[in-house]
Coordinates of C-alpha atoms in Angstrom, one line a residue:
M1004 CA -12.6 -26.9 -3.7
K1005 CA -12.6 -29.9 -6.1
G1006 CA -13.2 -33.3 -4.5
T1007 CA -14.4 -31.7 -1.2
S1008 CA -17.6 -33.1 0.3
L1009 CA -20.7 -30.9 0.5
G1010 CA -20.7 -31.2 4.3
L1011 CA -17.2 -29.9 4.6
G1012 CA -18.0 -27.2 2.0
C1013 CA -20.9 -26.1 4.1
S1014 CA -18.8 -25.9 7.3
L1015 CA -16.3 -23.7 5.5
L1016 CA -18.7 -21.6 3.5
G1017 CA -19.6 -19.2 6.3
L1018 CA -15.9 -18.5 6.9
I1019 CA -15.2 -18.0 3.2
A1020 CA -18.2 -15.7 2.8
F1021 CA -17.3 -13.7 5.9
V1022 CA -13.9 -12.8 4.7
G1023 CA -15.1 -11.8 1.3
V1024 CA -15.9 -12.9 -2.3
G1025 CA -12.9 -14.7 -3.7
S1026 CA -11.1 -13.8 -6.8
E1027 CA -11.3 -16.0 -9.9
S1028 CA -7.5 -15.6 -10.5
Y1029 CA -5.4 -18.3 -8.8
A1030 CA -2.1 -18.0 -7.0
T1031 CA -0.3 -20.9 -5.4
I1032 CA -3.2 -21.0 -2.9
P1033 CA -6.2 -19.2 -4.3
Y1034 CA -6.9 -15.8 -2.9
A1035 CA -10.3 -16.0 -1.0
G1036 CA -11.0 -12.4 -0.1
A1037 CA -10.7 -10.7 3.3
G1038 CA -12.0 -7.9 5.5
G1039 CA -15.0 -5.6 5.4
A1040 CA -16.0 -2.1 4.8
F1041 CA -16.2 -0.6 8.3
P1042 CA -12.9 -0.9 10.3
G1043 CA -13.0 0.2 14.0
F1044 CA -10.9 0.5 17.1
G1045 CA -10.8 -1.1 20.5
P1046 CA -8.6 -2.8 23.1
G1047 CA -8.1 -6.0 21.1
I1048 CA -6.5 -6.5 17.7
G1049 CA -8.5 -7.7 14.7
A1050 CA -7.4 -11.0 13.0
P1051 CA -5.8 -10.6 9.6
T1052 CA -8.9 -12.1 7.9
L1053 CA -10.9 -9.2 9.2
V1054 CA -8.6 -6.6 7.6
G1055 CA -9.2 -6.1 3.9
G1056 CA -6.8 -5.0 1.2
K1057 CA -3.6 -6.5 2.6
E1058 CA -0.4 -6.3 0.5
Y1059 CA 3.2 -7.3 1.1
S1060 CA 6.5 -7.1 -0.6
H1061 CA 9.1 -9.8 0.0
D1062 CA 12.9 -9.6 0.3
F1063 CA 13.9 -10.4 -2.3
D1064 CA 10.8 -9.2 -4.2
S1065 CA 8.9 -12.2 -5.5
S1066 CA 5.6 -13.2 -7.0
T1067 CA 3.1 -15.4 -5.2
I1068 CA 5.0 -18.5 -6.4
G1069 CA 8.5 -17.6 -5.4
A1070 CA 10.1 -16.5 -2.2
G1071 CA 13.8 -16.5 -1.6
A1072 CA 15.3 -19.6 -3.3
V1073 CA 11.9 -21.1 -4.0
G1074 CA 10.8 -21.0 -7.6
P1075 CA 10.0 -20.8 -10.4
P1076 CA 10.6 -17.9 -10.7
P1077 CA 12.6 -17.2 -7.6
F1078 CA 12.5 -13.4 -7.8
D1079 CA 10.3 -10.7 -9.4
P1080 CA 11.6 -7.2 -8.5
Q1081 CA 9.0 -4.6 -7.5
Q1082 CA 6.2 -7.1 -7.4
I1083 CA 3.6 -6.6 -4.6
V1084 CA 1.4 -9.5 -3.4
A1085 CA -2.1 -9.4 -2.0
W1086 CA -2.9 -11.9 0.8
D1087 CA -6.1 -12.9 2.5
G1088 CA -5.0 -14.1 5.9
L1089 CA -5.8 -17.8 5.1
G1090 CA -2.7 -18.5 3.1
G1091 CA -4.1 -17.4 -0.2
T1092 CA -2.3 -14.8 -2.3
L1093 CA -2.6 -12.9 -5.6
D1094 CA -0.1 -10.8 -7.6
V1095 CA -1.1 -7.2 -7.8
T1096 CA 1.0 -4.1 -8.6
D1097 CA 4.5 -4.4 -10.2
Y1098 CA 6.3 -1.0 -10.4
T1099 CA 8.9 -2.3 -12.8
G1100 CA 9.4 0.2 -15.7
T1101 CA 7.2 2.9 -14.2
R1102 CA 9.9 5.5 -13.4
P1103 CA 11.0 7.7 -16.3
T1104 CA 14.1 9.1 -14.3
W1105 CA 15.2 5.8 -12.7
T1106 CA 14.9 2.7 -14.8
P1107 CA 16.9 0.0 -12.9
D1108 CA 14.8 -2.9 -11.7
D1109 CA 15.9 -2.4 -8.1
Q1110 CA 14.4 -4.3 -5.1
M1111 CA 11.5 -2.6 -3.3
D1112 CA 11.9 -2.4 0.5
A1113 CA 8.9 -0.4 1.8
I1114 CA 5.4 0.2 0.7
A1115 CA 2.5 2.5 1.8
N1116 CA -0.6 4.3 0.7
R1117 CA -0.7 8.1 0.5
G1118 CA -3.5 8.1 3.0
D1119 CA -2.6 5.3 5.3
F1120 CA -5.7 4.4 7.4
A1121 CA -5.2 4.8 11.2
Y1122 CA -2.1 7.0 10.7
D1123 CA -3.4 9.6 13.3
E1124 CA -4.8 6.8 15.5
V1125 CA -1.5 5.0 15.8
K1126 CA 0.1 8.3 16.9
T1127 CA -2.6 8.7 19.6
E1128 CA -2.4 5.1 20.7
I1129 CA -5.9 4.3 19.5
A1130 CA -4.7 2.0 16.8
H1131 CA -2.2 -0.9 17.1
L1132 CA 1.1 -0.9 15.4
I1133 CA 2.0 -3.9 13.3
F1134 CA 5.6 -4.5 12.1
S1135 CA 8.0 -7.0 10.7
I1136 CA 11.7 -7.6 11.2
D1137 CA 14.6 -8.2 8.8
D1138 CA 15.9 -11.8 8.3
M1139 CA 19.5 -10.5 8.8
S1140 CA 20.8 -8.1 11.4
Y1141 CA 24.2 -7.3 12.9
A1142 CA 25.5 -8.9 16.1
Y1143 CA 28.7 -8.8 18.1
P1144 CA 29.3 -12.4 18.9
G1145 CA 32.8 -11.6 20.2
G1146 CA 31.5 -8.8 22.4
L1147 CA 31.5 -5.0 21.9
G1148 CA 34.8 -3.8 20.6
G1149 CA 35.0 -6.7 18.1
P1150 CA 33.6 -6.8 14.6
A1151 CA 30.0 -6.5 13.7
V1152 CA 28.8 -9.7 11.9
L1153 CA 25.6 -10.2 9.9
V1154 CA 23.6 -13.1 11.4
P1155 CA 20.3 -14.7 10.3
V1156 CA 17.1 -14.1 12.1
P1157 CA 14.4 -16.9 12.1
S1158 CA 11.7 -16.5 9.5
A1159 CA 9.1 -18.0 12.0
G1160 CA 8.6 -17.0 15.6
P1161 CA 8.1 -16.8 18.4
I1162 CA 11.3 -14.9 18.9
P1163 CA 11.9 -14.1 22.6
T1164 CA 12.7 -10.4 23.3
P1165 CA 13.0 -8.5 26.6
V1166 CA 9.5 -7.1 26.1
G1167 CA 7.9 -10.4 25.0
P1168 CA 7.8 -12.9 22.1
I1169 CA 7.4 -11.5 18.6
A1170 CA 6.9 -12.9 15.2
G1171 CA 9.7 -14.0 12.8
A1172 CA 11.1 -12.2 9.8
G1173 CA 8.5 -13.9 7.5
E1174 CA 5.7 -12.9 9.7
I1175 CA 4.1 -9.8 11.2
S1176 CA 4.1 -8.7 14.9
Y1177 CA 2.0 -6.3 16.8
E1178 CA 2.3 -3.7 19.6
L1179 CA -1.0 -2.7 21.2
G1180 CA -1.8 1.0 21.6
T1181 CA -2.3 2.0 25.2
S1182 CA -5.4 4.2 24.9
F1183 CA -7.7 1.3 25.9
G1184 CA -5.6 0.2 28.9
A1185 CA -3.0 -2.1 27.4
L1186 CA 0.2 -2.3 29.3
P1187 CA 3.3 -0.6 27.7
S1188 CA 5.1 -2.7 25.2
T1189 CA 2.5 -5.4 24.8
V1190 CA 3.7 -7.3 21.8
G1191 CA 2.9 -10.6 20.0
T1192 CA 2.3 -12.3 16.6
W1193 CA -0.4 -10.9 14.3
A1194 CA 0.2 -13.0 11.2
T1195 CA 2.2 -16.2 10.8
Q1196 CA 3.9 -17.3 7.6
A1197 CA 1.1 -19.7 6.7
M1198 CA -1.5 -16.9 7.1
I1199 CA 0.5 -14.6 4.8
N1200 CA 1.4 -17.1 2.0
G1201 CA 0.7 -20.7 2.6
M1202 CA 2.8 -22.0 -0.3
P1203 CA 5.7 -21.1 -0.3
L1204 CA 6.1 -19.7 3.2
P1205 CA 7.6 -16.2 3.1
D1206 CA 11.2 -15.8 4.4
D1207 CA 11.3 -12.0 5.0
I1208 CA 8.3 -9.6 4.8
D1209 CA 9.9 -6.2 4.1
G1210 CA 6.9 -4.1 3.3
T1211 CA 3.2 -4.1 4.3
E1212 CA 0.1 -2.2 3.4
V1213 CA -3.4 -2.9 4.7
W1214 CA -7.0 -1.5 4.5
G1215 CA -6.9 -1.1 0.7
P1216 CA -9.4 -2.3 -1.9
E1217 CA -9.7 -6.0 -2.6
P1218 CA -7.8 -7.5 -5.6
P1219 CA -7.5 -7.1 -8.4
L1220 CA -7.3 -3.5 -7.2
A1221 CA -4.5 -2.4 -4.9
D1222 CA -3.4 0.9 -3.3
A1223 CA 0.2 0.8 -2.3
D1224 CA 1.1 4.0 -4.2
K1225 CA 4.2 5.1 -2.2
Y1226 CA 7.3 2.9 -2.0
S1227 CA 11.0 2.9 -1.5
L1228 CA 13.7 1.2 -3.5
D1229 CA 17.0 -0.4 -2.2
L1230 CA 19.3 1.5 -2.0
D1231 CA 18.1 5.1 -1.8
V1232 CA 21.5 6.7 -2.4
F1233 CA 21.8 5.4 -5.9
S1234 CA 18.6 7.2 -7.2
G1235 CA 18.7 10.1 -4.7
T1236 CA 15.1 9.3 -3.8
S1237 CA 13.9 7.6 -0.6
V1238 CA 10.2 7.5 -1.4
W1239 CA 8.6 7.2 -4.9
N1240 CA 5.1 7.9 -6.0
G1241 CA 3.2 5.1 -7.7
S1242 CA 3.1 7.5 -10.8
G1243 CA 6.8 7.0 -11.1
T1244 CA 7.9 10.4 -9.8
P1245 CA 10.1 11.2 -6.7
Y1246 CA 8.1 12.0 -3.5
I1247 CA 10.8 12.5 -0.8
P1248 CA 14.5 12.9 -1.6
H1249 CA 17.2 10.9 0.2
A1250 CA 18.7 14.2 1.5
A1251 CA 15.5 14.8 3.5
I1252 CA 15.7 11.4 5.2
V1253 CA 19.4 11.9 5.9
G1254 CA 18.6 15.3 7.5
A1255 CA 15.8 13.8 9.7
V1256 CA 17.9 10.8 10.9
T1257 CA 21.1 12.8 11.6
S1258 CA 19.0 15.5 13.5
L1259 CA 18.0 12.7 16.0
L1260 CA 20.9 10.2 16.0
G1261 CA 23.8 12.6 15.3
P1262 CA 26.1 13.4 12.4
D1263 CA 28.6 10.5 12.8
V1264 CA 27.5 8.5 9.8
D1265 CA 28.2 8.2 6.1
P1266 CA 25.0 9.6 4.6
D1267 CA 25.2 6.9 1.9
H1268 CA 24.5 4.2 4.5
I1269 CA 21.1 5.7 5.4
N1270 CA 18.4 3.8 3.6
L1271 CA 14.6 4.0 4.3
D1272 CA 13.1 0.5 4.7
A1273 CA 9.7 0.9 6.4
L1274 CA 7.0 3.5 5.8
M1275 CA 3.6 5.0 6.6
V1276 CA 2.3 8.1 4.7
H1277 CA -0.1 10.8 5.7
D1278 CA -0.5 13.0 2.6
V1279 CA -3.3 15.4 3.5
V1280 CA -2.7 18.7 1.6
G1281 CA -2.0 19.8 -2.0
D1282 CA -0.8 17.4 -4.7
P1283 CA -0.8 13.8 -3.4
D1284 CA 2.4 13.3 -5.4
R1285 CA 4.2 16.1 -3.6
F1286 CA 5.3 16.3 0.1
D1287 CA 3.6 19.6 0.9
D1288 CA 3.8 22.1 3.7
D1289 CA 0.6 23.3 5.4
P1290 CA -0.7 26.1 3.0
A1291 CA -1.9 28.0 6.1
G1292 CA 1.6 28.1 7.4
G1293 CA 0.9 25.8 10.4
L1294 CA 2.0 22.3 11.2
G1295 CA -0.8 20.5 9.4
G1296 CA 1.1 19.5 6.3
D1297 CA 2.0 16.1 4.9
E1298 CA 3.9 13.6 7.1
I1299 CA 5.5 10.2 7.1
I1300 CA 6.6 7.6 9.7
F1301 CA 9.6 5.6 8.7
S1302 CA 12.5 3.4 9.7
I1303 CA 15.9 2.9 8.2
R1304 CA 18.1 -0.1 7.7
Q1305 CA 20.4 -1.0 10.6
I1306 CA 23.8 0.7 10.6
P1307 CA 26.4 -1.0 12.9
S1308 CA 29.1 1.2 14.4
P1309 CA 31.8 -0.6 16.4
G1310 CA 33.1 2.8 17.6
D1311 CA 29.7 3.6 19.2
P1312 CA 29.3 2.5 22.9
S1313 CA 26.1 0.6 21.9
G1314 CA 27.7 -1.0 18.7
Y1315 CA 25.1 0.7 16.5
Y1316 CA 24.7 4.1 14.9
A1317 CA 21.1 3.0 14.2
T1318 CA 19.5 -0.2 15.3
G1319 CA 17.1 -0.1 12.4
S1320 CA 14.2 -0.3 14.9
E1321 CA 13.9 3.4 15.5
L1322 CA 10.7 4.8 14.1
F1323 CA 11.0 8.4 12.9
V1324 CA 8.2 10.9 12.3
L1325 CA 9.0 13.4 9.5
P1326 CA 6.6 16.3 8.8
A1327 CA 6.9 18.3 5.6
V1328 CA 7.6 21.3 7.8
G1329 CA 9.1 21.2 11.3
P1330 CA 11.6 19.0 13.1
A1331 CA 11.7 15.2 13.0
S1332 CA 10.9 13.2 16.1
F1333 CA 10.5 9.6 17.3
L1334 CA 7.1 7.9 17.2
A1335 CA 5.4 7.5 20.6
H1336 CA 3.5 4.3 20.7
G1337 CA 3.0 1.4 23.1
G1338 CA 3.7 3.7 26.1
H1339 CA 7.2 4.6 25.0
L1340 CA 9.2 6.4 22.3
W1341 CA 10.5 4.2 19.4
D1342 CA 13.9 5.7 19.9
K1343 CA 17.4 4.2 19.9
G1344 CA 17.4 3.6 23.6
Y1345 CA 14.2 1.7 23.5
A1346 CA 15.3 -0.4 20.5
L1347 CA 18.6 -1.3 22.2
F1348 CA 16.6 -2.6 25.1
A1349 CA 13.5 -4.1 23.5
F1350 CA 15.0 -5.7 20.4
N1351 CA 18.4 -6.9 21.8
V1352 CA 18.1 -10.7 21.7
S1353 CA 21.6 -11.5 23.0
G1354 CA 22.2 -9.3 26.0
P1355 CA 24.2 -6.1 26.6
Q1356 CA 27.7 -7.7 26.5
N1357 CA 27.3 -9.5 23.1
P1358 CA 24.4 -7.5 21.5
H1359 CA 22.3 -8.7 18.6
V1360 CA 19.6 -6.1 17.9
L1361 CA 16.8 -6.9 15.5
D1362 CA 15.9 -4.5 12.6
V1363 CA 12.3 -3.5 12.0
N1364 CA 11.7 -3.3 8.2
A1365 CA 7.9 -2.9 7.7
I1366 CA 5.2 -1.0 9.6
E1367 CA 1.5 -0.5 9.4
A1368 CA -1.5 0.1 11.8
V1369 CA -4.7 -1.9 12.5
G1370 CA -7.7 -1.7 14.8
E1371 CA -9.8 -4.2 16.7
F1372 CA -12.6 -5.2 14.4
S1373 CA -14.1 -4.8 10.9
T1374 CA -17.8 -5.2 9.9
P1375 CA -18.3 -7.5 6.9
E1376 CA -19.4 -5.9 3.6
P1377 CA -23.1 -6.3 2.8
A1378 CA -22.3 -8.6 -0.1
S1379 CA -20.3 -10.8 2.1
L1380 CA -23.1 -11.0 4.7
T1381 CA -25.6 -11.9 2.0
L1382 CA -23.4 -14.6 0.7
A1383 CA -22.9 -16.0 4.2
M1384 CA -26.6 -16.0 4.9
L1385 CA -27.3 -17.8 1.6
G1386 CA -24.6 -20.4 2.3
L1387 CA -26.0 -21.0 5.8
A1388 CA -29.5 -21.4 4.4
A1389 CA -28.3 -23.9 1.8
C1390 CA -26.5 -25.9 4.5
L1391 CA -29.6 -25.9 6.8
K1392 CA -31.8 -27.0 3.9
R1393 CA -29.5 -29.9 3.1
N1394 CA -29.3 -31.0 6.8
R1395 CA -33.1 -31.1 7.1
R1396 CA -33.2 -33.6 4.2
H1397 CA -31.1 -36.1 6.2

């Protein structure tokens, strides 16, 4: 940090060393490293700086130096950004031009890794769910029976909801798992805008992946494009081939929410992946004929329906579990099902007569703590020794 005094540098060195060895490549704010090698689980939730390999996609997709109308450049379709939890960022994967059968440079609206860490633990309430919401969602300002109108959602929280305050659209919220005694629907803010990208602040985080390798490496190797119906694929492999067809997502959604929807309106926009058998680029059944095959957790974009008593076919905040074999179901986490009924209650920020329901558009899972990598511990100890030596000279 050019021009910073040695005393201030010493006070910050331990923190910088703890979160990891920084990259030499610079973003708007330099990426400083994050996390450690040994994640774990407990009743609390680990700070973003303790979780390594964090990536996000923005809506619209952008590089580290552009978000929304901020530039230059303002947009960069299919660009994924690594973030350290201190505001530092670094461009990593860009999937532009990687698909032989679908070449348009569409926006990316969900990212995941084929072996998402804590996938099983989030289903058993050991891990904590993290999520973000869309910066636009449908409301009925004139009351049910009137037209549905797209209205903006704040990029920064807290946003009051019936279950507690959550983060804004440019931030990431959490819901605690209940295995360690948390009350149902315990929610809050996990990462603020300034933690995710300090300059420029993000407007709408629409995809998140955590617990990957540190940059310049990255591991978001499953993703969705906007809109699924055009390509016929809802989830793509990082290799550029289709992973899950749009028809499979339509079948899962309609099996739980009913058939009264235009299938073209169903669009996957949040994703976790558990690919555990066979080819990692194929959504495989259990080879033994059981229920142990590949599986995903996903959400879809909000679909208003003025003819529905609730005003919505889908709130966009339902979380679906789809196995490669067997029926789809709703995710159970936080002491409740993430079904339509819960979403209509928990994410309705305007009341039942003039509903405005928020739309979840990114999901992941974290634990309570992470142990620093040995190299980071060594660096921290060397930095502390240097500071102590300097202080003894004064």
